[in-house]
mmCIF file of C-alpha atoms in Angstrom:
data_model
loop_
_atom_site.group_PDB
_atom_site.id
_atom_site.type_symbol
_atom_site.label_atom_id
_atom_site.label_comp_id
_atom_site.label_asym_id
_atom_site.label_seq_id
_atom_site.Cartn_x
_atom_site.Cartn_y
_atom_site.Cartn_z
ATOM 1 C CA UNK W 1 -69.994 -30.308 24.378
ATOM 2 C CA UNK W 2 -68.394 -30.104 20.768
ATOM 3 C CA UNK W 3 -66.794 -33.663 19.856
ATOM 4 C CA UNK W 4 -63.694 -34.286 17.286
ATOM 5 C CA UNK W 5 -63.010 -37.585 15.870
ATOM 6 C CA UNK W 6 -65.280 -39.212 18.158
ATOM 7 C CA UNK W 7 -62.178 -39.070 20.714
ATOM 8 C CA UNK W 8 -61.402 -35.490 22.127
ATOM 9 C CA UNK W 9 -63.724 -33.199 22.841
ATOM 10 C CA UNK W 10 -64.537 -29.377 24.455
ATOM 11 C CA UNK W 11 -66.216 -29.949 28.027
ATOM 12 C CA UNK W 12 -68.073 -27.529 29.299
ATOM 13 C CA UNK W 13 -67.623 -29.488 32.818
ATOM 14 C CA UNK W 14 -65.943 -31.654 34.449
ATOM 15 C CA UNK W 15 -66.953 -34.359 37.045
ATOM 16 C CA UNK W 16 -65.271 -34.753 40.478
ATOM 17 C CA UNK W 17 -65.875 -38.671 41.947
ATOM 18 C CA UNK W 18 -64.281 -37.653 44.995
ATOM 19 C CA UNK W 19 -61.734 -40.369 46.567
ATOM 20 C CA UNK W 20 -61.195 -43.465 43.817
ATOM 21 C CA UNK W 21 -61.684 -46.988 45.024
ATOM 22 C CA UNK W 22 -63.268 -45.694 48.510
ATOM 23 C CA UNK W 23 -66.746 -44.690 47.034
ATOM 24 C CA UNK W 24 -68.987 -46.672 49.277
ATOM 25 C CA UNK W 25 -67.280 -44.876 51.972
ATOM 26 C CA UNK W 26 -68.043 -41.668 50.869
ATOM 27 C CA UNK W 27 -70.871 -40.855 53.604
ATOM 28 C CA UNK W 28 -68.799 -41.537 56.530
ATOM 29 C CA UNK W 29 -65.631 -40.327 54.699
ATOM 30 C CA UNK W 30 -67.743 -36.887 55.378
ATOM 31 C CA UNK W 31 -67.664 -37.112 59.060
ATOM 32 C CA UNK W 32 -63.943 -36.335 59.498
ATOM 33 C CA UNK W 33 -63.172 -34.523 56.665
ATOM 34 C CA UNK W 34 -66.413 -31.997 57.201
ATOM 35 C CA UNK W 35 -65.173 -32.144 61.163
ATOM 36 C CA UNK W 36 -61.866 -31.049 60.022
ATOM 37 C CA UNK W 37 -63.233 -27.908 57.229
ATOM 38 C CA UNK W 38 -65.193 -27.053 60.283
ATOM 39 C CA UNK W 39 -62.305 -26.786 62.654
ATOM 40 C CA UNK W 40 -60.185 -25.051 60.496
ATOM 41 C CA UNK W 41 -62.884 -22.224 59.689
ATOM 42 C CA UNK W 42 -63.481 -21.345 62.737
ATOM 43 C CA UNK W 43 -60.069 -21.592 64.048
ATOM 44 C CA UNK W 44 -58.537 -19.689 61.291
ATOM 45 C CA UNK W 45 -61.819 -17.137 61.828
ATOM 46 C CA UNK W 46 -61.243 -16.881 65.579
ATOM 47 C CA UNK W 47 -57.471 -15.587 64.760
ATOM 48 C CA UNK W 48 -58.793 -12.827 62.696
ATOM 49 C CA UNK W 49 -61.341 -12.131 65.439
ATOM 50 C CA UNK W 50 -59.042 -12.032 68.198
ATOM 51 C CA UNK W 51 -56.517 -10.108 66.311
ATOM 52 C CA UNK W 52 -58.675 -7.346 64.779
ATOM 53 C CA UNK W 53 -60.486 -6.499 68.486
ATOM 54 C CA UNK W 54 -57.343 -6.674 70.694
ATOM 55 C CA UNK W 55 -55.023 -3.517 69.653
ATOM 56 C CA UNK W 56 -52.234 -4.800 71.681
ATOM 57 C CA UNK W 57 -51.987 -7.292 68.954
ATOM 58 C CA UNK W 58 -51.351 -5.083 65.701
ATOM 59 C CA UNK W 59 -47.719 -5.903 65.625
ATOM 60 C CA UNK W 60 -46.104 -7.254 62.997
ATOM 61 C CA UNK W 61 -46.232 -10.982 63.817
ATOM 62 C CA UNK W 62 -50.127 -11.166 63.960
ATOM 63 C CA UNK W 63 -50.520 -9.504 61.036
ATOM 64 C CA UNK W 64 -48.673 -12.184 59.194
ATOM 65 C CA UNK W 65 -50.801 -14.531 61.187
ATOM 66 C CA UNK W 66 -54.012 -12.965 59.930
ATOM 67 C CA UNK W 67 -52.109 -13.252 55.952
ATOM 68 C CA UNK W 68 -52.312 -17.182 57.210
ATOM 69 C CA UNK W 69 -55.163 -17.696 58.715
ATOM 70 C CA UNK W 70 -57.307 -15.415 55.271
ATOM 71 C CA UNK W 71 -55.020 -17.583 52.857
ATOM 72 C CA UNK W 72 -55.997 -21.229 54.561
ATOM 73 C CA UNK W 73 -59.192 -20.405 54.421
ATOM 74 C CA UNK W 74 -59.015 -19.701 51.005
ATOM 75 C CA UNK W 75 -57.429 -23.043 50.262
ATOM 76 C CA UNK W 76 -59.643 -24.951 52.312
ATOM 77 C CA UNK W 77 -62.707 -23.393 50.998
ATOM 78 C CA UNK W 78 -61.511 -23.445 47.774
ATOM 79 C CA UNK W 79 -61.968 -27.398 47.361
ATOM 80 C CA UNK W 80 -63.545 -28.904 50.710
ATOM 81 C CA UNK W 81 -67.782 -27.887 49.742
ATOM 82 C CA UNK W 82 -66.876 -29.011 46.541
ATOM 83 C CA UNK W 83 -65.317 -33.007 47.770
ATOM 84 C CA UNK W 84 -68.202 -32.336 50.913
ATOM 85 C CA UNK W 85 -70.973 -31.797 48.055
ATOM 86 C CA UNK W 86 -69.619 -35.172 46.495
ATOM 87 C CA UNK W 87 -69.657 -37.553 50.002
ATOM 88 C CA UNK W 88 -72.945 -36.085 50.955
ATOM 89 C CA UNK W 89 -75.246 -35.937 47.027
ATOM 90 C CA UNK W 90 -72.691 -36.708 44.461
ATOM 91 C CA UNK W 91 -72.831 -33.443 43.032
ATOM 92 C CA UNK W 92 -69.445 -34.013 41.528
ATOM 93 C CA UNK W 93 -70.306 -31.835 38.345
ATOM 94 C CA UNK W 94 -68.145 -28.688 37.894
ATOM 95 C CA UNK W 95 -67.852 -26.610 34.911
ATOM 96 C CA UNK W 96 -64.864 -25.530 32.904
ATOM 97 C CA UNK W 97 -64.334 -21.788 34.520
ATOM 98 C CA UNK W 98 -65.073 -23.066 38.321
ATOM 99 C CA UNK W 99 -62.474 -25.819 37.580
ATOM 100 C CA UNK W 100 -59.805 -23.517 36.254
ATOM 101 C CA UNK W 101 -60.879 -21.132 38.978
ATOM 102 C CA UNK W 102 -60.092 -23.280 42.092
ATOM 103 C CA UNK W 103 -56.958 -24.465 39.621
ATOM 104 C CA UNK W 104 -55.791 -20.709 39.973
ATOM 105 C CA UNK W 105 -56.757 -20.478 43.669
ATOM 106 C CA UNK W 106 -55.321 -23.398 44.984
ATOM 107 C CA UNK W 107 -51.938 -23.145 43.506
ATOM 108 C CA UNK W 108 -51.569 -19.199 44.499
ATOM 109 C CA UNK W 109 -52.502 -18.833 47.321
ATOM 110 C CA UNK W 110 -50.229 -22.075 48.151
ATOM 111 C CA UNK W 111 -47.244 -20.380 46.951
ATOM 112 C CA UNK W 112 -48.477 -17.189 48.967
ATOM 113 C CA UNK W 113 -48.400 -19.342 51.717
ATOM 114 C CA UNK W 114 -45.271 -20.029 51.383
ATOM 115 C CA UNK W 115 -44.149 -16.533 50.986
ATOM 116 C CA UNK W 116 -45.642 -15.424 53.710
ATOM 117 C CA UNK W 117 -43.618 -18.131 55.950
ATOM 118 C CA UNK W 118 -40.361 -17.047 54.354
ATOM 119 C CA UNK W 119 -41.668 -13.312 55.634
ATOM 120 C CA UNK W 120 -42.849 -14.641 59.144
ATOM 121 C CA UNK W 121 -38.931 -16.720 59.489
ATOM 122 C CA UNK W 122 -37.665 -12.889 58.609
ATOM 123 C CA UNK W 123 -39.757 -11.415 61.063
ATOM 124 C CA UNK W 124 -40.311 -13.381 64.066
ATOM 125 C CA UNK W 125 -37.274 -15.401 64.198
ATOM 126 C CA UNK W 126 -34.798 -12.696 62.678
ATOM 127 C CA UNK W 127 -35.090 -9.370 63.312
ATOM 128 C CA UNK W 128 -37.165 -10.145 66.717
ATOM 129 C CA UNK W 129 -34.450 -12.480 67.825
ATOM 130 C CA UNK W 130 -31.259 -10.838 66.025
ATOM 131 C CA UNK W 131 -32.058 -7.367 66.315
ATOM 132 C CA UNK W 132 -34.819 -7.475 68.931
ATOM 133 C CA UNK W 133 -34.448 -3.359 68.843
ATOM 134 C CA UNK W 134 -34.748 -2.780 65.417
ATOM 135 C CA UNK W 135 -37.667 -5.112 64.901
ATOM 136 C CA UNK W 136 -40.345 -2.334 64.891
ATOM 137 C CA UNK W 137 -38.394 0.302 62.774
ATOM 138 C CA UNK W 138 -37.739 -2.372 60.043
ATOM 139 C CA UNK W 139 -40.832 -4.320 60.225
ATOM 140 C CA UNK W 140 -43.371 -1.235 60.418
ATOM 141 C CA UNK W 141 -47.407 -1.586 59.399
ATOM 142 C CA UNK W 142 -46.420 0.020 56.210
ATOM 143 C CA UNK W 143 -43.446 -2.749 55.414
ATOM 144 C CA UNK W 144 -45.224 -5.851 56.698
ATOM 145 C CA UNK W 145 -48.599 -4.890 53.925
ATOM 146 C CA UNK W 146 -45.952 -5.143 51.284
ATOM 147 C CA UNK W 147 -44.635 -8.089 52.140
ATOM 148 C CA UNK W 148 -47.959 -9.406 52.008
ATOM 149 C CA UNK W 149 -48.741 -7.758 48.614
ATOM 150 C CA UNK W 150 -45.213 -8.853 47.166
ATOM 151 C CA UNK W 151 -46.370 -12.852 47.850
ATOM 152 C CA UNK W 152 -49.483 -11.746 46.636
ATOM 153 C CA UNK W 153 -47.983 -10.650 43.698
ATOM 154 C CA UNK W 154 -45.354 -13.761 43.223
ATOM 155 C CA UNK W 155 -48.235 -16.239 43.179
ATOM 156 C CA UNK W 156 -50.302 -14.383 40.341
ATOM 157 C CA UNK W 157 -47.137 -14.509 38.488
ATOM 158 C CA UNK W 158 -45.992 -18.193 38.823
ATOM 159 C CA UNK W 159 -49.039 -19.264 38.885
ATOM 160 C CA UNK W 160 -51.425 -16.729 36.566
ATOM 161 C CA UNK W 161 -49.925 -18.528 32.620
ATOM 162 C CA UNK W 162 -51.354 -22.162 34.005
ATOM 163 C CA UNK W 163 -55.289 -21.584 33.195
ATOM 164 C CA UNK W 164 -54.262 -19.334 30.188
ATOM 165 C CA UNK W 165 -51.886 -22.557 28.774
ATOM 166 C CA UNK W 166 -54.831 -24.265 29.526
ATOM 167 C CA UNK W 167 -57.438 -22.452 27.454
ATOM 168 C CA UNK W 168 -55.038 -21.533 24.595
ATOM 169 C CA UNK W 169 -53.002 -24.906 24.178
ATOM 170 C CA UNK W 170 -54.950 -27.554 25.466
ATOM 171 C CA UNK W 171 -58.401 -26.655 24.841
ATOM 172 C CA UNK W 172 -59.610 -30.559 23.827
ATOM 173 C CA UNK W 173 -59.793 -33.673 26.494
ATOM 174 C CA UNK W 174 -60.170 -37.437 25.622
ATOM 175 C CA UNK W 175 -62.031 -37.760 29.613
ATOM 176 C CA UNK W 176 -63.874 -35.337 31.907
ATOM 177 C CA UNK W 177 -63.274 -37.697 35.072
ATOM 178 C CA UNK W 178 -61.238 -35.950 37.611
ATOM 179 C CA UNK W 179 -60.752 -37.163 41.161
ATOM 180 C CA UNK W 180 -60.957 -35.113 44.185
ATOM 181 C CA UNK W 181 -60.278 -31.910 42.617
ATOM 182 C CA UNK W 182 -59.118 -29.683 39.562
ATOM 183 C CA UNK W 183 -55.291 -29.818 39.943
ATOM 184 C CA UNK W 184 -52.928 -28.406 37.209
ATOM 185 C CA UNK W 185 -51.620 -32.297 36.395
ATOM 186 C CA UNK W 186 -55.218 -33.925 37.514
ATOM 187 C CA UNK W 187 -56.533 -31.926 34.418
ATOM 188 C CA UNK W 188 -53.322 -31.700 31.960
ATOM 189 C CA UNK W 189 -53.125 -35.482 31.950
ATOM 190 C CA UNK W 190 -56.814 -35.450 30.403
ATOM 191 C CA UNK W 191 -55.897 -33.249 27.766
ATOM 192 C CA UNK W 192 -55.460 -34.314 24.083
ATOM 193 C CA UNK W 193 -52.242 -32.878 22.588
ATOM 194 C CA UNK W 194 -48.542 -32.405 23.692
ATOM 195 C CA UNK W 195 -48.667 -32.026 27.435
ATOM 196 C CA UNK W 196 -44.933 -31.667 28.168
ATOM 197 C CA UNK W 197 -44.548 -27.444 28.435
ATOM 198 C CA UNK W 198 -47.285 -27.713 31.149
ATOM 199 C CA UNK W 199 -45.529 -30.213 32.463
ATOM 200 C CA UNK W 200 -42.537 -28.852 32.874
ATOM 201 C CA UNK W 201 -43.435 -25.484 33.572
ATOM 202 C CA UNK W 202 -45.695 -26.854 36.446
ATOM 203 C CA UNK W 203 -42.930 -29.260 37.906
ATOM 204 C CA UNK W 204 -40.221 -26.219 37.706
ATOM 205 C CA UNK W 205 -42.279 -23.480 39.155
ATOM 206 C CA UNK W 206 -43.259 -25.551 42.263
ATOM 207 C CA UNK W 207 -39.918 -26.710 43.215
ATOM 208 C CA UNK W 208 -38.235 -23.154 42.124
ATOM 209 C CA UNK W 209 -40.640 -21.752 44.673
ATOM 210 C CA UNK W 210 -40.080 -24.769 47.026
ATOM 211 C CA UNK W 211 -35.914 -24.844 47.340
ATOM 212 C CA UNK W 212 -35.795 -21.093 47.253
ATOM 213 C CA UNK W 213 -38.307 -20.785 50.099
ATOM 214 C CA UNK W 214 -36.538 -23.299 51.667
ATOM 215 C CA UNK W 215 -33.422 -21.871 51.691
ATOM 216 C CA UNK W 216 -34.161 -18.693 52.318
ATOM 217 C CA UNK W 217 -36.039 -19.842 55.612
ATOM 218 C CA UNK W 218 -33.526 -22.434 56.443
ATOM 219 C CA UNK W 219 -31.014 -19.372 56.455
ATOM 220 C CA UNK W 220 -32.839 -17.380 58.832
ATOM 221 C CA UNK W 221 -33.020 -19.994 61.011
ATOM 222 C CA UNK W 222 -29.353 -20.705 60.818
ATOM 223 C CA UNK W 223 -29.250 -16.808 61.963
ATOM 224 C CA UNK W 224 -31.127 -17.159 64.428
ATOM 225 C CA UNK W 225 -29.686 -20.405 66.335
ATOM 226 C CA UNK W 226 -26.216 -18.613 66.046
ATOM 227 C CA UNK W 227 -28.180 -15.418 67.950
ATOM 228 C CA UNK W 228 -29.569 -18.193 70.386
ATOM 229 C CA UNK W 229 -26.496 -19.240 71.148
ATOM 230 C CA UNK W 230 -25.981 -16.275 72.771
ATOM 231 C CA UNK W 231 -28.365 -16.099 74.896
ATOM 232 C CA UNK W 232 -28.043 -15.485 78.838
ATOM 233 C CA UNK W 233 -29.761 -18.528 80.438
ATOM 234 C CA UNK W 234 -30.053 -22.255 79.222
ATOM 235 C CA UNK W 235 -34.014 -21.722 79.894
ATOM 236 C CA UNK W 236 -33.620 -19.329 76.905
ATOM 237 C CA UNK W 237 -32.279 -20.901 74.970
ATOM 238 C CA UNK W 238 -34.525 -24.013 74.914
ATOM 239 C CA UNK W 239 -37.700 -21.813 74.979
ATOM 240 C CA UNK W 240 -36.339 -19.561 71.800
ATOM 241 C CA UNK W 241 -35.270 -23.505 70.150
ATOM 242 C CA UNK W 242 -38.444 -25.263 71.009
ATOM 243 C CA UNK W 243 -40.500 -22.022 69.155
ATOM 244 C CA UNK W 244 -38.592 -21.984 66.315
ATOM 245 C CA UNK W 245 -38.402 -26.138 66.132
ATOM 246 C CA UNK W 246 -42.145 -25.868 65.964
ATOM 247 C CA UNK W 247 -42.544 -23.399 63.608
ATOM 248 C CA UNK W 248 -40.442 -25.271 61.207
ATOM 249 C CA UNK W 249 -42.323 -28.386 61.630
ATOM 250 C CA UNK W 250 -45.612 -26.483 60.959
ATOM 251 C CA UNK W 251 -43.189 -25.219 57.286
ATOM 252 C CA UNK W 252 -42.674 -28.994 56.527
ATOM 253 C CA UNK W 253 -45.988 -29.887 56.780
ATOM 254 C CA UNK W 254 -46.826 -27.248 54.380
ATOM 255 C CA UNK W 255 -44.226 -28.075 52.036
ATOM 256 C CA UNK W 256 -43.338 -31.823 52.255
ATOM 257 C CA UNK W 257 -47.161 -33.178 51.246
ATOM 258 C CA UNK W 258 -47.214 -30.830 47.816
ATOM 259 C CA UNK W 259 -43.313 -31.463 46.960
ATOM 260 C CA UNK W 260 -44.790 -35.372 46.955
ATOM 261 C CA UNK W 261 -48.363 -34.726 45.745
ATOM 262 C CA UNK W 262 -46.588 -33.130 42.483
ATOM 263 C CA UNK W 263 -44.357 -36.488 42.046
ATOM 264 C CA UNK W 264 -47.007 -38.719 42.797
ATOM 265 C CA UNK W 265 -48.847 -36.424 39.366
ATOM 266 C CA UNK W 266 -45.804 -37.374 36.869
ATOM 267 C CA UNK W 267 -44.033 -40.318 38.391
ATOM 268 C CA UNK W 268 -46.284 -42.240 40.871
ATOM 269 C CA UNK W 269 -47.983 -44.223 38.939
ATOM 270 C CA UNK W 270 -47.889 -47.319 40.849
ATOM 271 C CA UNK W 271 -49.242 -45.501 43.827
ATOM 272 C CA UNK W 272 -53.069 -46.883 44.706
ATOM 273 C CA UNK W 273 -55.363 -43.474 43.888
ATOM 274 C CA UNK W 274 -57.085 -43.657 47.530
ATOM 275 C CA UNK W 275 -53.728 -43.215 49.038
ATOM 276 C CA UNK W 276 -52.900 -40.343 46.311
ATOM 277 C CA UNK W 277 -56.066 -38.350 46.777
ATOM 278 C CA UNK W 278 -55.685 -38.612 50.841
ATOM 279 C CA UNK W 279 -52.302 -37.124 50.411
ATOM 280 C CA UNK W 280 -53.313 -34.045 47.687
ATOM 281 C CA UNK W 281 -56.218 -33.647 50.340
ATOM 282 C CA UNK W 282 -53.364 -32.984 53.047
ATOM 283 C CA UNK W 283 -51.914 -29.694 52.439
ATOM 284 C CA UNK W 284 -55.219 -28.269 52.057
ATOM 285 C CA UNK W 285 -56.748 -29.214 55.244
ATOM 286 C CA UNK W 286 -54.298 -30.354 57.855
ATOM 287 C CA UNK W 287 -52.630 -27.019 57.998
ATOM 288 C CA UNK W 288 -55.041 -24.712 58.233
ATOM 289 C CA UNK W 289 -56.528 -26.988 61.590
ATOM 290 C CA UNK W 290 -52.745 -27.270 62.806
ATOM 291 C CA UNK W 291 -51.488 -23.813 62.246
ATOM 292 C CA UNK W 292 -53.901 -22.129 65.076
ATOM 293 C CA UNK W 293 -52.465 -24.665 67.177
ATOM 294 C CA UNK W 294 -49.037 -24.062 66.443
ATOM 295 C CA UNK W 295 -48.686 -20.352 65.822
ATOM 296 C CA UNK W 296 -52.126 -18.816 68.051
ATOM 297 C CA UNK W 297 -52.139 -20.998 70.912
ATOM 298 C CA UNK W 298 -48.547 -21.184 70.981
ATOM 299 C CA UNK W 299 -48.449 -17.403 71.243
ATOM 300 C CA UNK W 300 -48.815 -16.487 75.236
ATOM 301 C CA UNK W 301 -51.012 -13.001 73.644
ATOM 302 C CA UNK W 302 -53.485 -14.702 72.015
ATOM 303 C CA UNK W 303 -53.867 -17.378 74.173
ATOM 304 C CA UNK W 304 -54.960 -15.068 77.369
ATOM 305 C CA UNK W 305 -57.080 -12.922 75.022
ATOM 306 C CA UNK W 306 -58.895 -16.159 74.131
ATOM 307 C CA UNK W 307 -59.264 -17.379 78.056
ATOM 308 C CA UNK W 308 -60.626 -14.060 78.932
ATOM 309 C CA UNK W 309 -63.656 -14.222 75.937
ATOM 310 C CA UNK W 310 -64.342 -17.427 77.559
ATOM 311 C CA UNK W 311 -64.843 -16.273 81.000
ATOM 312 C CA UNK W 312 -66.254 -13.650 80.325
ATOM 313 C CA UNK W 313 -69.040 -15.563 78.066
ATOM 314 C CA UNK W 314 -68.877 -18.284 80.909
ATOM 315 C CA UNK W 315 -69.784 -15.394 83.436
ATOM 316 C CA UNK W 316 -72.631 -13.835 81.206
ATOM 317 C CA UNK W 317 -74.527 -17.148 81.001
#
């Protein structure tokens, strides 16, 4: 590590101390948060499984399921063996690149996320409900893989300048103590020198992406309840209503904890770190358990292909 003025300095790591104020916790901290990586690996796993062996399911919908399910797992993965490494040996060292790294991943693929919801309110709850017999002439294999590419594409962009203003503007920092993991404003506020263009290129990007998403998605869905509307039966109606109210819950959860994490960063100072860290922690682990739930089980396909792997293991034993 080269020091300057006995103040700022070039790490070549940075150390992780997990959750603030809760460190004699740590160990059975573990328990629940290692029960919940677990979960949502091999729930998010199973959906690929069950997807790529059952050809009925290669429609359009699953596929965007399987963009979920590969992007939660990066997120989850992405920071949870790092924060499990900490509760269980206190390995909380983490060098410059790997921090930057899971920086970049985090933050992408989150936006990604997000893109691919804004696809899945176009597909499911537009064109399937709208224009129920267009739905596989627009949405084709072909379509739905660049829809996956374009989010793809939208979070290396947004997201892609944040590491490199990093490196090239802020390459000094007066600490190398970073809580649970190496977000863009848990690291910026470390840095010596003017702060302010990360600042507010991080704070604009994530709530460009954010209200654009969300009204985007919050116009498809004010398609779709005028198509409900016109449905035959009452039944139908509350069935195609109590889908879509879920999936739009499962949106919010997504979006709400980050939209707060990122103001709790600049503005929150008065909020206790515990309760900050449990929060940033949110987005990258509640979802991918809840989002198997909401969007597999919820789905009467996927649901019957997983009963019959069960009975037919529960026969074979």
């Amino acid at each position: 590590m080269l020091t300057f003025h006995n103040v700022c300095s070039i790490p070549s790591s940075f150390q992780l101390t997990g959750i603030p104020g809760l460190e004699s916790l740590h160990m059975w901290l573990s328990i629940p948060f290692g029960s919940m990586y677990l979960v949502a690996v091999v729930g998010n796993v199973t959906i690929l499984a069950v997807v790529k062996v059952e050809h009925s399911l290669h429609r359009p919908m699953y596929f965007f399921l399987c963009m979920l399910a590969v992007i939660d797992l990066v997120l989850s993965t992405s920071t949870m063996p790092n924060l499990l490494g900490i509760f269980w040996f206190g390995a909380g060292d983490i060098g410059l690149d790997a921090c930057l790294a899971q920086m970049f991943l985090t933050h992408c693929f989150a936006i990604v996320e997000s893109g691919i919801f804004l696809a899945m309110a176009f597909d499911r709850r537009y064109v399937a409900i709208c224009n129920p017999l267009s739905h596989t002439t627009v949405l084709t294999h072909a379509v739905v893989g660049r829809l996956g590419l374009a989010a793809l594409f939208w979070g290396i962009l947004y997201i892609g300048p944040l590491p490199l203003m990093m490196c090239l503007r802020l390459p000094l920092y007066k600490a190398r103590v970073i809580s649970h993991s190496c977000e863009h404003m848990a690291v910026v506020t470390l840095a010596c020198g003017d702060i302010r263009v990360n600042n507010v290129y991080g704070l604009s990007i994530g709530f460009l992406v954010l209200i654009l998403d969300s009204m985007a998605i919050t116009a498809s869905y004010v398609m779709i309840l005028r198509a409900v509307m016109g449905l035959a039966t009452p039944e139908a109606q509350l069935k195609t209503l109590g889908t879509c109210g879920s999936y739009i819950c499962a949106i919010r959860i997504f979006h709400v904890p980050i939209a707060i994490s990122s103001l709790i960063h600049r503005f929150g100072h008065q909020v206790p770190p515990p309760i900050h860290t449990l929060l940033a922690n949110f987005y990258l682990l509640i979802p991918p358990i809840l989002y198997p739930i909401v969007y597999a089980v919820h789905s009467k396909q996927i649901h019957e292909r997983l009963l019959q792997i069960l009975k037919i293991e529960t026969k074979t034993k």
